[in-house]
GROMACS .gro file of C-alpha atoms in nm:
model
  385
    1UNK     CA    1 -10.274  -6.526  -1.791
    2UNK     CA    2 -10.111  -6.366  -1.499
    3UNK     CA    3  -9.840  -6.599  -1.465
    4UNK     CA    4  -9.803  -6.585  -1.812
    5UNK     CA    5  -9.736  -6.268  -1.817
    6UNK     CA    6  -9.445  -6.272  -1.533
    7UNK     CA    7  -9.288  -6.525  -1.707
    8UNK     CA    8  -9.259  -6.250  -2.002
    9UNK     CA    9  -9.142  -6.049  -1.799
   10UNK     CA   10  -8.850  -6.212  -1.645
   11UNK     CA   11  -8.738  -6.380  -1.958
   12UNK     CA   12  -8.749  -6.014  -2.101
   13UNK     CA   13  -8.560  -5.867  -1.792
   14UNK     CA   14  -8.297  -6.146  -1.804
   15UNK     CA   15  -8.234  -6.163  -2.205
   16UNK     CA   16  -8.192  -5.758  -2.143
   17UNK     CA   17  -7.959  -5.789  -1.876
   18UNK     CA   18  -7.821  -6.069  -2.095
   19UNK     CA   19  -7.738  -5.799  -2.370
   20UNK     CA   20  -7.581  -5.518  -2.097
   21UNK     CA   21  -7.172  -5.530  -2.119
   22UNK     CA   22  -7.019  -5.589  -1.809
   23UNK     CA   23  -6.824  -5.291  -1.646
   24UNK     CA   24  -6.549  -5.181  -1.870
   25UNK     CA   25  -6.238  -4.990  -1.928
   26UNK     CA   26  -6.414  -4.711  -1.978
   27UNK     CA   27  -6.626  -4.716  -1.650
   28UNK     CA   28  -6.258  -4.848  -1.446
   29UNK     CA   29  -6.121  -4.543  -1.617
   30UNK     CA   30  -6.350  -4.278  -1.517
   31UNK     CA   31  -6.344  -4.419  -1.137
   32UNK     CA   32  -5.914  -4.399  -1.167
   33UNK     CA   33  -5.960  -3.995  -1.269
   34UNK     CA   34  -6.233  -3.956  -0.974
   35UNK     CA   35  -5.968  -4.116  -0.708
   36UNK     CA   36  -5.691  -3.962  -0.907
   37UNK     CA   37  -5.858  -3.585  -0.889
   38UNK     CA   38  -5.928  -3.598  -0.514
   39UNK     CA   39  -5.613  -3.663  -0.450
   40UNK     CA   40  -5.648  -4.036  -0.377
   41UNK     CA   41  -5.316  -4.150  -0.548
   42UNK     CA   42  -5.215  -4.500  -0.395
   43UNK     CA   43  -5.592  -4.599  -0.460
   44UNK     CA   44  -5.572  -4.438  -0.810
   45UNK     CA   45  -5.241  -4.601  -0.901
   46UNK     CA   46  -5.416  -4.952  -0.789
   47UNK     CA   47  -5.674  -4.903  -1.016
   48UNK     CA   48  -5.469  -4.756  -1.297
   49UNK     CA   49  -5.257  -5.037  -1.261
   50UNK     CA   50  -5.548  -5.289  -1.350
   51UNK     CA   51  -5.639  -5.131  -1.660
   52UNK     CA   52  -5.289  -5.159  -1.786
   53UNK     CA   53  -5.337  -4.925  -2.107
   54UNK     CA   54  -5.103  -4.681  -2.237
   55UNK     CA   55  -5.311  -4.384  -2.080
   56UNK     CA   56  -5.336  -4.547  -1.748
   57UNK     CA   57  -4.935  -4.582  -1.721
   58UNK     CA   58  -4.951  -4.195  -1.769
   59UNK     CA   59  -5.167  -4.135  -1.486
   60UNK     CA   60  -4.952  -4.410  -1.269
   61UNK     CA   61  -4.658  -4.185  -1.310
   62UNK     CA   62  -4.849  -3.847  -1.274
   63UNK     CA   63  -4.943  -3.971  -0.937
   64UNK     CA   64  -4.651  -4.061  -0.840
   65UNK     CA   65  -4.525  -3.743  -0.936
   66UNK     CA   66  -4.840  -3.602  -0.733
   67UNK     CA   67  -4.706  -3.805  -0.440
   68UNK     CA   68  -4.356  -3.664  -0.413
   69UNK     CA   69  -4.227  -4.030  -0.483
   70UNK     CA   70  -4.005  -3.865  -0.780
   71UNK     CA   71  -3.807  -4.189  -0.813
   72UNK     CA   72  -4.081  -4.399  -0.888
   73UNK     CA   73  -4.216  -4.137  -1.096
   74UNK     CA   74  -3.937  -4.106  -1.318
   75UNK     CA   75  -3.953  -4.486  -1.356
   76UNK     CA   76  -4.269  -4.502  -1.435
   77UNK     CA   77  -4.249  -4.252  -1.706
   78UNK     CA   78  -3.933  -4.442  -1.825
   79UNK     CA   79  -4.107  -4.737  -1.853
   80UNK     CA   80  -4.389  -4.629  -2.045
   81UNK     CA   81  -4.158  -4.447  -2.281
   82UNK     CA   82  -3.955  -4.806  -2.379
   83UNK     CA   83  -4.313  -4.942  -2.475
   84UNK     CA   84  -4.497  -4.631  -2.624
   85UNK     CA   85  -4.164  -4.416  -2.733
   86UNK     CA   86  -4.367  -4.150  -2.986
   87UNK     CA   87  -4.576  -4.016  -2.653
   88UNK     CA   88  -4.458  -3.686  -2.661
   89UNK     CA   89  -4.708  -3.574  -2.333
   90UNK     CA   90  -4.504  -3.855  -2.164
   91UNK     CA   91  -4.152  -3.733  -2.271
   92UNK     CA   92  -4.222  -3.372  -2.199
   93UNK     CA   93  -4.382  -3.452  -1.839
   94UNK     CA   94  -4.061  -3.664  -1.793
   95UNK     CA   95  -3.811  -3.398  -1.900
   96UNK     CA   96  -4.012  -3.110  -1.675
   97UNK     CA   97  -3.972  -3.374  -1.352
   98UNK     CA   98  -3.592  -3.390  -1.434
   99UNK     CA   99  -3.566  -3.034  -1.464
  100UNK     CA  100  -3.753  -3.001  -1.121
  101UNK     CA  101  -3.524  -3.217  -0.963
  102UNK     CA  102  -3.202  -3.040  -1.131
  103UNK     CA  103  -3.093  -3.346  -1.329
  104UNK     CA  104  -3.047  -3.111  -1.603
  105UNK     CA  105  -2.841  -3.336  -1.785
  106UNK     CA  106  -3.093  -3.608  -1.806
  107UNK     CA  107  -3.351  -3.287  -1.906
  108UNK     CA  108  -3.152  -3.159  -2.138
  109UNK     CA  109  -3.148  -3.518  -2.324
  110UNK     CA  110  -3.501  -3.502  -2.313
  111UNK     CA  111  -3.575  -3.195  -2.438
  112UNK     CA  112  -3.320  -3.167  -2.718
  113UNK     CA  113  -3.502  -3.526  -2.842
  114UNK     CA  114  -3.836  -3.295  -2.806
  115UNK     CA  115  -3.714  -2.990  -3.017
  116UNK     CA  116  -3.588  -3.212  -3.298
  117UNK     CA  117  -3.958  -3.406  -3.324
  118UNK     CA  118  -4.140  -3.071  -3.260
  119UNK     CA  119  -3.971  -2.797  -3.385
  120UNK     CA  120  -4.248  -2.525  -3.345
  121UNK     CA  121  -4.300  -2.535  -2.978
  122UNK     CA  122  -4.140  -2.275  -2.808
  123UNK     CA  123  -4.153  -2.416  -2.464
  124UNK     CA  124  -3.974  -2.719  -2.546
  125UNK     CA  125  -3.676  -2.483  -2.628
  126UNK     CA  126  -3.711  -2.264  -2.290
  127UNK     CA  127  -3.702  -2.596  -2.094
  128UNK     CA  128  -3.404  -2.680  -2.270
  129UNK     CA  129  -3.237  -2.335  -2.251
  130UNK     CA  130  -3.357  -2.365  -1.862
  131UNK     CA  131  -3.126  -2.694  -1.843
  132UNK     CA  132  -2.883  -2.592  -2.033
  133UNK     CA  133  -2.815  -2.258  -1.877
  134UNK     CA  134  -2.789  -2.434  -1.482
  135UNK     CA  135  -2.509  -2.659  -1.630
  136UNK     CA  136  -2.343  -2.299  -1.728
  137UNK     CA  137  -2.384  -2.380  -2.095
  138UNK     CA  138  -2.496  -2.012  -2.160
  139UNK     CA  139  -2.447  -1.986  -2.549
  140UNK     CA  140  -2.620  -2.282  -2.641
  141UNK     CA  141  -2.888  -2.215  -2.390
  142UNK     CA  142  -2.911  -1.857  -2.469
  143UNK     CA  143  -3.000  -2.001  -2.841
  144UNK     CA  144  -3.216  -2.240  -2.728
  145UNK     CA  145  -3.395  -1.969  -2.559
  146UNK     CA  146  -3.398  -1.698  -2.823
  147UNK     CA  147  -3.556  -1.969  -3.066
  148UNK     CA  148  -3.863  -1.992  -2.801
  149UNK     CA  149  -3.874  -1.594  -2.843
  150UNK     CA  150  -3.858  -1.606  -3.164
  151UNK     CA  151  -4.145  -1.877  -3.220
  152UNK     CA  152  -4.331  -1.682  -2.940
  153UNK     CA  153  -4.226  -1.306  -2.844
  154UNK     CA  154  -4.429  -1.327  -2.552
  155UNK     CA  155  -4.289  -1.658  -2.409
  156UNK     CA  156  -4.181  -1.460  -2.101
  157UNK     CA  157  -3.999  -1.683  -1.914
  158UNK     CA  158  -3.749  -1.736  -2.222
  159UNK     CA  159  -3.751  -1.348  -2.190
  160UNK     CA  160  -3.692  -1.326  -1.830
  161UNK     CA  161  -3.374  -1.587  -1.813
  162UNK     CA  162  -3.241  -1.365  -2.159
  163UNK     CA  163  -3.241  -1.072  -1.980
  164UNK     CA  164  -3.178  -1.272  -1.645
  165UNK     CA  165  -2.837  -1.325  -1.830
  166UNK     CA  166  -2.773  -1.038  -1.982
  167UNK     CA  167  -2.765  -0.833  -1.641
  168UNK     CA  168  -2.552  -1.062  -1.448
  169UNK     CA  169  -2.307  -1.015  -1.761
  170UNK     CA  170  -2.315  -0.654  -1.776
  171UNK     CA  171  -2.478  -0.603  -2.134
  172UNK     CA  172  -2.759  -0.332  -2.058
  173UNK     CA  173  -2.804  -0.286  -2.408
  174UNK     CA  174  -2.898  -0.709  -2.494
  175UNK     CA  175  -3.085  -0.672  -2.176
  176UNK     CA  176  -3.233  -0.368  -2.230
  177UNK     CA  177  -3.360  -0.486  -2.566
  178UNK     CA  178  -3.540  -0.820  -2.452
  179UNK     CA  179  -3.661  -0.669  -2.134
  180UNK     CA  180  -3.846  -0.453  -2.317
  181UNK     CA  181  -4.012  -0.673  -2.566
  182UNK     CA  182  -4.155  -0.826  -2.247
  183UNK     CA  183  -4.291  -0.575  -2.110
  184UNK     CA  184  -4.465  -0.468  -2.365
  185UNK     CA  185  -4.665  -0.798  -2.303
  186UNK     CA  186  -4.619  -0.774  -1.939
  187UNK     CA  187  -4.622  -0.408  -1.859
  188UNK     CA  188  -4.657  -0.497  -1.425
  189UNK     CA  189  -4.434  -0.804  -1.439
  190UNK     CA  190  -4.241  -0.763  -1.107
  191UNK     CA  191  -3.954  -0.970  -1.227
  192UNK     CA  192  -3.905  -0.784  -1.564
  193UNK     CA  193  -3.956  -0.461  -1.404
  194UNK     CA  194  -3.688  -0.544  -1.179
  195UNK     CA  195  -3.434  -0.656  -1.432
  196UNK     CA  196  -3.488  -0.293  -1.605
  197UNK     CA  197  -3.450  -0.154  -1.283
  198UNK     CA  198  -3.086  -0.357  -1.206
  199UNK     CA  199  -2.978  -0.252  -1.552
  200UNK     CA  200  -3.011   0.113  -1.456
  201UNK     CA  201  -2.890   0.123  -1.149
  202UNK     CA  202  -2.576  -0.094  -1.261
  203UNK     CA  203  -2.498   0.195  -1.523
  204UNK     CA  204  -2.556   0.452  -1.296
  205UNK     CA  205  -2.879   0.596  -1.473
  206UNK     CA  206  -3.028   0.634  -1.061
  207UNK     CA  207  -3.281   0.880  -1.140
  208UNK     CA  208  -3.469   0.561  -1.396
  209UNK     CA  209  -3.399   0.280  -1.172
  210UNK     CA  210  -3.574   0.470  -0.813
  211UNK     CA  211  -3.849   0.553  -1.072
  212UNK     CA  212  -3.865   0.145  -1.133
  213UNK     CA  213  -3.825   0.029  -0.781
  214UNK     CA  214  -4.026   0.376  -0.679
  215UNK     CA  215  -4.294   0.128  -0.895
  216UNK     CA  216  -4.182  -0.229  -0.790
  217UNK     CA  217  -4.303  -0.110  -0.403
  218UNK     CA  218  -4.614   0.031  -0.561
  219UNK     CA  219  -4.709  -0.346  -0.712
  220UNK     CA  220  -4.636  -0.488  -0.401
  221UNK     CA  221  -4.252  -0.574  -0.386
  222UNK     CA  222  -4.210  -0.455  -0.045
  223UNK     CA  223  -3.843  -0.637   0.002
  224UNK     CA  224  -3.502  -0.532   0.168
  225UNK     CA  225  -3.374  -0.578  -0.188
  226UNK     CA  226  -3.573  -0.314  -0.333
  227UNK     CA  227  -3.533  -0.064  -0.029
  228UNK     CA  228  -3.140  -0.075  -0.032
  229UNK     CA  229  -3.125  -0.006  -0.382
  230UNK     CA  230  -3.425   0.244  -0.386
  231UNK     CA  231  -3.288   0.452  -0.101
  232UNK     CA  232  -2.933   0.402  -0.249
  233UNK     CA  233  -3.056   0.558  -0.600
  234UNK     CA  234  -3.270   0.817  -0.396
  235UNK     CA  235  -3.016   0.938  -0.242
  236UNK     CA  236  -2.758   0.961  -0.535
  237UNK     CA  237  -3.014   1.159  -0.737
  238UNK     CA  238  -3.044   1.392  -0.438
  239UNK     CA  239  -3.376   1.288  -0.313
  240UNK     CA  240  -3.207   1.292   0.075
  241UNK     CA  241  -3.563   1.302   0.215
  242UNK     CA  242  -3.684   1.057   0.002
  243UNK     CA  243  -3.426   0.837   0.068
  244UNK     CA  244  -3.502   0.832   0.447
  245UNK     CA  245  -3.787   0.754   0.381
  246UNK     CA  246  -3.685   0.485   0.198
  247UNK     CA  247  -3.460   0.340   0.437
  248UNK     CA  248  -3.658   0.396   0.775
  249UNK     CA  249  -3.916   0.146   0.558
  250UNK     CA  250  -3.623  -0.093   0.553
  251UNK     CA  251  -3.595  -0.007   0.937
  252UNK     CA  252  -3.909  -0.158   0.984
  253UNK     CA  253  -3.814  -0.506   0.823
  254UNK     CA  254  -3.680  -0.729   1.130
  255UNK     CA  255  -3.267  -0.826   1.087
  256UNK     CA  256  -3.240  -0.490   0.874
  257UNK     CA  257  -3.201  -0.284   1.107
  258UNK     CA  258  -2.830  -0.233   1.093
  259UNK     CA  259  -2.836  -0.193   0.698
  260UNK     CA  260  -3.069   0.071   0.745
  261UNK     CA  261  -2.912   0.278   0.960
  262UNK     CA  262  -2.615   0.263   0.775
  263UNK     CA  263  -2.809   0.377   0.477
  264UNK     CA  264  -2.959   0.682   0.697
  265UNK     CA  265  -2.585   0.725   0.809
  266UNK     CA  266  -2.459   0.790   0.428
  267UNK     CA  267  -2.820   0.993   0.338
  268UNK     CA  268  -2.706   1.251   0.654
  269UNK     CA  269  -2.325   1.237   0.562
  270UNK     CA  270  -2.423   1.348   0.148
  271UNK     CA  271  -2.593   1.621   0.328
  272UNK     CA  272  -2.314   1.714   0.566
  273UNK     CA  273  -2.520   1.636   0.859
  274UNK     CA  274  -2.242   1.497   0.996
  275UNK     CA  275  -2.329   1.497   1.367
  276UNK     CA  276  -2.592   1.286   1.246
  277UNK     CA  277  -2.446   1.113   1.020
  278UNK     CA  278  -2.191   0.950   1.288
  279UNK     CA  279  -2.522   0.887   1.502
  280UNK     CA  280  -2.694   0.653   1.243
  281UNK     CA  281  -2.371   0.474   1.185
  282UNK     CA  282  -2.324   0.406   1.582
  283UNK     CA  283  -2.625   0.270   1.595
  284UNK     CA  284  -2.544   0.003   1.304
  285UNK     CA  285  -2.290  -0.083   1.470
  286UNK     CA  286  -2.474  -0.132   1.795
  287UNK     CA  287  -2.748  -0.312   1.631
  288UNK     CA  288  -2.491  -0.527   1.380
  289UNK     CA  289  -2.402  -0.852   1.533
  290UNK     CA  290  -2.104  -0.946   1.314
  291UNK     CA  291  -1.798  -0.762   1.081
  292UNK     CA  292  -1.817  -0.353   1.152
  293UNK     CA  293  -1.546  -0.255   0.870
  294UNK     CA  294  -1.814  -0.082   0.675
  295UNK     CA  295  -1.904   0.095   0.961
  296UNK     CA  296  -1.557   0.223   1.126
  297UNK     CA  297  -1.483   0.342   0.762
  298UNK     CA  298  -1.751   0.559   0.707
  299UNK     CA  299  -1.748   0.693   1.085
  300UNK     CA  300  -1.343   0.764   1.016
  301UNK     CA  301  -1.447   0.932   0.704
  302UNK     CA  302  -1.725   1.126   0.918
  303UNK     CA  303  -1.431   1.243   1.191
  304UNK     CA  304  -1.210   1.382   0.884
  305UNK     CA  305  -1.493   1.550   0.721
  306UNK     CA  306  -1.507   1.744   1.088
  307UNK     CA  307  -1.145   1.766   1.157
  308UNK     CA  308  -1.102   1.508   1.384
  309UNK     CA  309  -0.792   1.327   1.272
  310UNK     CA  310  -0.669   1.101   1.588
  311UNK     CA  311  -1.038   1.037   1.610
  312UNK     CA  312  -1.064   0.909   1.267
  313UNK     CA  313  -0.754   0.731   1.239
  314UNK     CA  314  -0.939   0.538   1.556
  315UNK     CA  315  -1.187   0.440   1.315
  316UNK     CA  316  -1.008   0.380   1.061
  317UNK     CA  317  -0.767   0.144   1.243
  318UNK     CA  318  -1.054  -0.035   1.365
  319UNK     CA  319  -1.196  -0.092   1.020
  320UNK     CA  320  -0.888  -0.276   0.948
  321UNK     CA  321  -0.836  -0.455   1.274
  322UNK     CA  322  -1.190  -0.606   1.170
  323UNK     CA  323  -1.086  -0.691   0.792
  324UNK     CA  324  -0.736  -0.698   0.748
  325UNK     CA  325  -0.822  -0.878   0.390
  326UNK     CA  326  -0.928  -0.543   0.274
  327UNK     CA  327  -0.597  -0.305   0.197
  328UNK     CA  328  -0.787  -0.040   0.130
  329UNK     CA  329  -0.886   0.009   0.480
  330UNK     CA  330  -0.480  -0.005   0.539
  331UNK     CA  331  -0.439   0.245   0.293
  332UNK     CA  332  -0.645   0.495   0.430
  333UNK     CA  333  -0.520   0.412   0.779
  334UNK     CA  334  -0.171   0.513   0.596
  335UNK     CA  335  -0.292   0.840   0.429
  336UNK     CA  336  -0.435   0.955   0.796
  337UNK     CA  337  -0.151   0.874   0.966
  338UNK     CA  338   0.082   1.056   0.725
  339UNK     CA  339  -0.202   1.384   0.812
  340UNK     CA  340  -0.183   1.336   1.153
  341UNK     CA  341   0.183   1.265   1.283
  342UNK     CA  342   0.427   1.514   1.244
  343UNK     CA  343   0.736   1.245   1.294
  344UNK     CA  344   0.841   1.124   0.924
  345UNK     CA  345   0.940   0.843   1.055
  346UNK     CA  346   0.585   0.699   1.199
  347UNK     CA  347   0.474   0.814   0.885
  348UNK     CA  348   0.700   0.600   0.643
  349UNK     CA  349   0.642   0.311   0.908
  350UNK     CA  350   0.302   0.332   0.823
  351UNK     CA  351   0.340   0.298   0.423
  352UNK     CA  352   0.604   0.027   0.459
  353UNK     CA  353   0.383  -0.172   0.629
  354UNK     CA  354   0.121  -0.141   0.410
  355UNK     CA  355   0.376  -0.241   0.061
  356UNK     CA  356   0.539  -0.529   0.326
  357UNK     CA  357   0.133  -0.656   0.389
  358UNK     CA  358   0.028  -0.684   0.059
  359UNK     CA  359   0.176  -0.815  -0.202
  360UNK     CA  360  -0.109  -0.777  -0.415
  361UNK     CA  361  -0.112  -0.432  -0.385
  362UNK     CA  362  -0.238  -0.260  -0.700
  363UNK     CA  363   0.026  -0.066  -0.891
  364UNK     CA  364  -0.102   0.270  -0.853
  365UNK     CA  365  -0.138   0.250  -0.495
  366UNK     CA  366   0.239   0.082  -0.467
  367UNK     CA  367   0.373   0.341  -0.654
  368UNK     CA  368   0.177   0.601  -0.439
  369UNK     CA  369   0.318   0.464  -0.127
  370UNK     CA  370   0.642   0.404  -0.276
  371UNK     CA  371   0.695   0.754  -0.381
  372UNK     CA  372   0.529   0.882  -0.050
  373UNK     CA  373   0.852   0.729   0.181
  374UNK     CA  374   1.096   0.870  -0.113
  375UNK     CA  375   0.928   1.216  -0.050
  376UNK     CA  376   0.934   1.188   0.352
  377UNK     CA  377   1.281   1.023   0.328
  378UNK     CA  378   1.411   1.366   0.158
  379UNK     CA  379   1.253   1.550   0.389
  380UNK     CA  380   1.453   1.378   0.705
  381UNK     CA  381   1.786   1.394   0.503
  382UNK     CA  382   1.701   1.785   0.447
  383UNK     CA  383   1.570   1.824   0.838
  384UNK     CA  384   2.010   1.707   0.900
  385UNK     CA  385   2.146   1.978   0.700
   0.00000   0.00000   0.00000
């Protein structure tokens, strides 16, 4: 009975085991995604690769991707696009890795192909704004972008490279416009709040943008880029002591040392601290390891404002002597010359040389010198008489 029994038994176990499907797909699958997850790819591609479906060519080319082999990556996703064309997941992962790799050409392909099968999907249209806008096709990227706004007003990195766009072109009131709409979506976005803030302070309004970069160091944006300009609105709305604050913040930043002082320099020099003023600016220069011009300017400016006219024509000289591309620093040079000498003829030397320099002189100033030597020339002839 016993061994009648067993027998059951193992006729029952191996008719059972009979019935059980070998491992498939499905189990090869799952053990891809675990390798694929942990960040196994080589191992994951091998097994992907031995399934040979249209899901497992996906995940060959996403960890390829994952890999930083972008070449075989973009293969890969080529190759599974010839046999399964309509997989849009495919196409769009495809276009992003060209995009990433600033083929925007190739991206734009892709993602014009996208917004034609899938017209309601607003991010297909920033990605191809995105592409289209780094091959400086603005107006059709600017409309690819405005339809992803429009499908989605809160798409906000179709608002961001709007207004992006719109500041670098000088239209506060486009930029204005969108930069608002995402904000009111984004109220602590750093980057829109900074693109408000560069429209202000290009139109002047200083007392709005050092309210917005006042904010931008509150939500953490603690950059040279937002100093400069804070302390440089700061100190154009009057805030003096605010603005030294401002700028001894910048101080603190290592390789901004120089910038800072010069800001300091200008806060003192608004104030007619000019003692000070002339202080801060030596020490940019001291602390500045390249092209002073900047500097020398603002101290000869500084030795004028206190009557010190050899003293700034020093300066000024040496402004030019360190940019001679910049005629403006001649021209000054010229105007403190003419205050300083009392011979008319060092003085018309001095204008000459500036018309016989440049060429490119603008017309106003030409004129100005030109009618400068006519005055001083009269006043030798009349000196004879």
């Amino acid at each position: 009975m016993k061994h009648y029994l067993a027998c059951f038994f193992l006729l029952f176990i191996l008719k059972a085991e009979a019935q059980t499907p070998p491992a498939n797909n499905v189990g090869s699958a799952s053990a891809a995604d675990s390798l694929y997850l942990i960040g196994n790819y080589t191992k994951a591609i091998n097994a992907y690769a031995a399934l040979g479906d249209e899901n497992s060519s996906l995940q060959i080319a996403r960890s390829y991707a994952a890999m930083g082999n972008t070449q075989k990556a973009i293969m890969q996703y080529e190759g599974l696009l010839q046999k399964y064309p309509t997989n849009t997941l495919a196409k769009f992962e495809l276009g992003k890795l060209f995009d990433k790799t600033k083929n925007y050409t190739a991206a734009q392909s892709v993602f014009v192909a996208l917004t034609q099968s899938n017209s309601d999907n607003p991010e297909f249209y920033y990605y191809l704004g995105k592409s289209l806008q780094s091959t400086s096709d603005y107006k059709t990227g600017n409309k690819a972008l405005k339809k992803a706004v429009q499908l989605d007003s809160t798409h906000l990195r179709s608002i961001y490279l709007l207004g992006k766009y719109y500041v670098g072109v000088e239209e506060p009131a486009n930029a204005t416009r969108i930069i608002e709409l995402g904000l009111k979506t984004a109220p602590n976005d750093v980057a829109l709040i900074n693109l408000k803030a560069l429209t202000k302070f290009d139109i002047g309004e200083y007392e709005s943008a050092a309210s917005l970069f006042e904010r931008l160091v509150e939500l953490g944006e603690k950059k040279p880029f937002v100093y400069k300009k804070l302390g440089y609105a700061q100190s154009n709305i009057r805030a003096y002591e605010k603005a030294k604050s401002t700028y001894r913040k910048l101080e603190e930043i290592p390789n901004y040392e120089p910038e800072a002082y010069m800001g300091l320099g200008q806060v003192f020099l608004m104030e007619q601290q000019l003692d000070s003023a002339e202080t801060y600016v030596l020490k940019s220069i001291e602390a500045k390891q390249y092209v002073f011009d900047n500097e020398y300017q603002s101290l000869g400016r500084i030795a004028h404002l206190k009557g010190e006219l050899k003293k700034s024509l020093e300066y000024y000289t040496k402004a030019w002597e360190e940019n001679k591309s910049n005629m403006l620093h001649y021209w000054q040079v010229s105007i403190i010359a003419d205050e300083y000498y009392k011979d008319p003829n060092v003085k018309i030397g001095y204008y000459e040389n500036l018309i016989s320099q440049y060429k490119n002189l603008p017309p106003f100033l030409k004129e100005r010198a030109e009618k400068r030597i006519r005055e001083l020339k009269e006043e030798i002839h009349f000196a004879k008489d």
